[in-house]
Amino acid sequence: MKLSRRHFLKGSAALSATTAAATLPSITSAADITTAPSDHKALVCVFLFGGNDAYNMVVPVTDNAYTNYLAARPDLGLKLDEINTTGLLTDNDIEVGLHHAMSSLLPLFQNGQATALVNTGQLIQPTTRSLIDQHIVELPEFLMAHNMQQEMWQSGAKNLANPLGWAGRMMDMLGSSGDISPLISIGSDKKLLRSKNANQTIISSAGVGNYNGMNTDVRIDGYFNHFTQRDYNNLYMRNYSDRMEKSIAENEALKVILDKHPANAEYPEGGLASQLKMVGRLIKARGDLTHQRQVFFVGMGGFDTHKDQKVPHHNLLAQLSDSLAAFNTDMENEGLAEQVTCVTMSDFGRRVQANASGTDHGWAGHQIVTGGAISGGKAYGQWPDLTLNSENDYNKGRIIPGIAADQVNASLCKWFGLNDAQILELFPNLVHFDPRYIDFIC
Amino acid sequence: MTDTTIYSDDRQQCAKFLYRGSFGPQQGEIDQLQQNGFDAWLNQQFSSSPSYHLPKAQAFALLTNDDVNDNMRLGAWWQCALEANDQLRQRMAYALSQIFVVSKHGIGNRHAGLANYYDILVGHAFGNFRDILEKVTLSPMMGRYLTLEGSQKANPDKNTFPDENYAREVMQLFSLGLWKLRGNGKPKLDTKGNKIPTYTQHDVEELARVLTGWRRTNDLDPMYADNNRHDTDEKIVLKTRFAAGQSAEQDLQQALDVLFNHANTPMFIANLLIKRFVTSNPRNGYISRVAKAFKDNGEGIRGDLQATLKAVLTDADVFKGRSNAAGNGRKASKQHFGLLKEPIITVANQARALNMTSVGERWWNFQGTENNLGQAPLAASSVFNFYTSDFAPQGEIADLDLTAPEFNILTTDIMRRIHNRFWSNVLAYKNTKDKHWVWNRSEYEQLEASPTDYVALINERFFGGLMSNELTAYLTDMLINKISPTQIDNRIQSTLYVAVTSPEFFCQE
């Protein structure tokens, strides 16, 4: 996207947003909302940074499974009255409930627009304790290290060395349209969205603002001169000047779009809700953005709960639940529920056996998916055996995933419109899994 | 060691040196350095007494009978960055705060404790790495942040285990790193071409047992051992045996020795320090020479940070301006030298160039540091700092397999906010409110009618005389042809704004 100095002048503070729109080549008409592209879909990845204690988010209520769960974490485990029942059964017929902080999501679970993918995580091939003991399975690299595992969710289990993210590569395959990249991070650069052809759009949940110094011709000229009239030999200056140019162009273009799509939906307080509120606006602006497919990255931190976990984890889950519920209501009210899917991701699950008052890094966790395209009414995956040294136990309650993160990612790619060959190109290790897809979405 | 006198004769080398070793050169400092040489400057810096942050923050708090808060802590940080004479120590403390990361995001509003933690880094900036590792490990702030505080031996009745948080991060982030390194800092690879982990999950569990039993009295004093909570059975960490029956203190000392003496630690720390001070893409030889200084300061002492830092700042690659060429030859090696400055350092450069000071007795967080600059001391979003040291922005830098960590901060939003701070600081000569900072523009007023002299002043104050011919010509042209001689405010404001928004102001060569 290029923004000329002339366009900036016309579009800057002196003129109204409506006039400004006419000067930006990507936007044809300021007066009308451009017709939304048909067959629009948006994927929203909600990253729970630090490693969510998923074993206290989705909890078994069937007798034996619950007894095993409580035996594994006698202090930290949820009491039965702290669990909201969903009525959903896993593939091995274990009923699962939700942490009671998440009651705002219950209606979605009950009407089939949300479900849990149980015991998911990074896997290269199907894995059990005895296969690991026999050294005949390849394990994902650097298990339990936050940064590497966060990256793996975004790149694919075998793709750490790939500089691009799977959603970015997916959009390269689908082809993206519009001057503003449909790979949108609310916050900062994310590997998930790195693509060959479309630099991700990075926007603050607060939106955009003005360049205060840029209110005279001479300063605007001087500023633009830095990236329009200069060549830099130095690597950092060259890339910085590119970044200046991209930033101001994106800022001005988004200003026009966001003015046309003001925040008009109810969201709770909090970081994640503010991010999702911005996602909602940009989905509603899909016509003006000419986005047929959009991928969003939002996230919240604080999940690395080694100590004194109970209250903070309760609050985090409440925030997650309330924010997702508000977002789904927003989409539902706009008639967009069918075309917008949210999926959670997290570094790893936490160990089932606890620390004195918190939990440590584990492996598998559970993910929540929401949206009208979700095939609800059941939970997906096998509930694992949580007893120490079971076939599902990697080590001291670090549970081996039953569903590979890449199977979940692949299913989302299929929904987005990739074919089997394209998906296999993104996740080559899927050949080890049968089935390759989890049918929670279609 | 490089013969640094060859280079200190070169005024440009002196200017570059001060951008690395301070928060920006001030009037007269470059000439003084040129006159006395690098060794004299380094010796003077190494022997200067530390400017501590907690006493300043407490003095600010006393003015209004409040407790130390975030704003006071940051006010103290800025006052030290802008006014303290122990500039290199302050830079080193700030660099160390990005290795031994503790953050208010995770600890909450314990700002006296945070300032006190920062002062550990100030006090030990030129000390021994082993001492810092110990002080940091036992700090009540680190104890809270990475939850070592309260970690206790396994309890079979409750099916609970020791907390692995600190055990893992002290290895991954404060000493060894994730994978084994060769002497030049590059990863060792196995026969399949994979990186080789430095430690296993079992090592983490064992080290967690070794480190059980530490508790906290308050936010300031080191943690103390409660041996009833300590696991006294035998443990094996990184193939080293910890004998049964050792106390928490004995186990801790042995563990820190193991990490300190590990083969990876010198290269791991060398790489991180080089990236904070000199270049994002050091050549292998540079890393190995700094690592060598870490291993032995020349007197048989390992972990001497004075020797290590001196090696970082005076390596031959620094003066020759050579970096990792990414396979593209000598020209690329020069072009890849340097770094994108951190926003907070760039703003400190601007403030020192303007000789800004607080209007009132108390220094306030006038820059709105975290909101506007995307970073603030002891305010990273996680223990992984503001960026990982190998972050590469998409495009040319990632394609070359090079790094530029600081780009991670520069989002669309933060870019605009930083430039708005630059603008506010330019206008700050007008400020009169106690909470604001101010500068005196008379020097600029005296010269604005003589474009050549005026632009030379900007060049000297903001660029240490290193400004490009193109920018010099542009600023001169602004004064001659673009802004009427009668518009004095506009002439000063606009030239300064264009100067500080230039890529050459934000990057360090």
Short mmCIF file of C-alpha atoms in Angstrom, two decimals, chain A residues 4 15 36 99 140 164 183 207 219 256 337 342 392:
data_model
loop_
_atom_site.label_atom_id
_atom_site.label_comp_id
_atom_site.label_asym_id
_atom_site.label_seq_id
_atom_site.Cartn_x
_atom_site.Cartn_y
_atom_site.Cartn_z
CA SER A 4 1.42 9.74 -1.43
CA LEU A 15 -10.41 17.71 6.23
CA ALA A 36 -19.86 -7.23 1.25
CA HIS A 99 -15.31 -24.04 34.82
CA PRO A 140 7.91 -32.05 18.76
CA LEU A 164 5.94 -17.99 7.68
CA LEU A 183 -4.13 -11.01 7.93
CA GLY A 207 -7.75 2.08 16.71
CA ARG A 219 6.71 19.13 8.02
CA VAL A 256 -11.16 6.12 6.92
CA ALA A 337 -22.41 -16.19 12.93
CA CYS A 342 -13.13 -18.43 16.89
CA ASN A 392 -1.63 -40.89 28.07
#
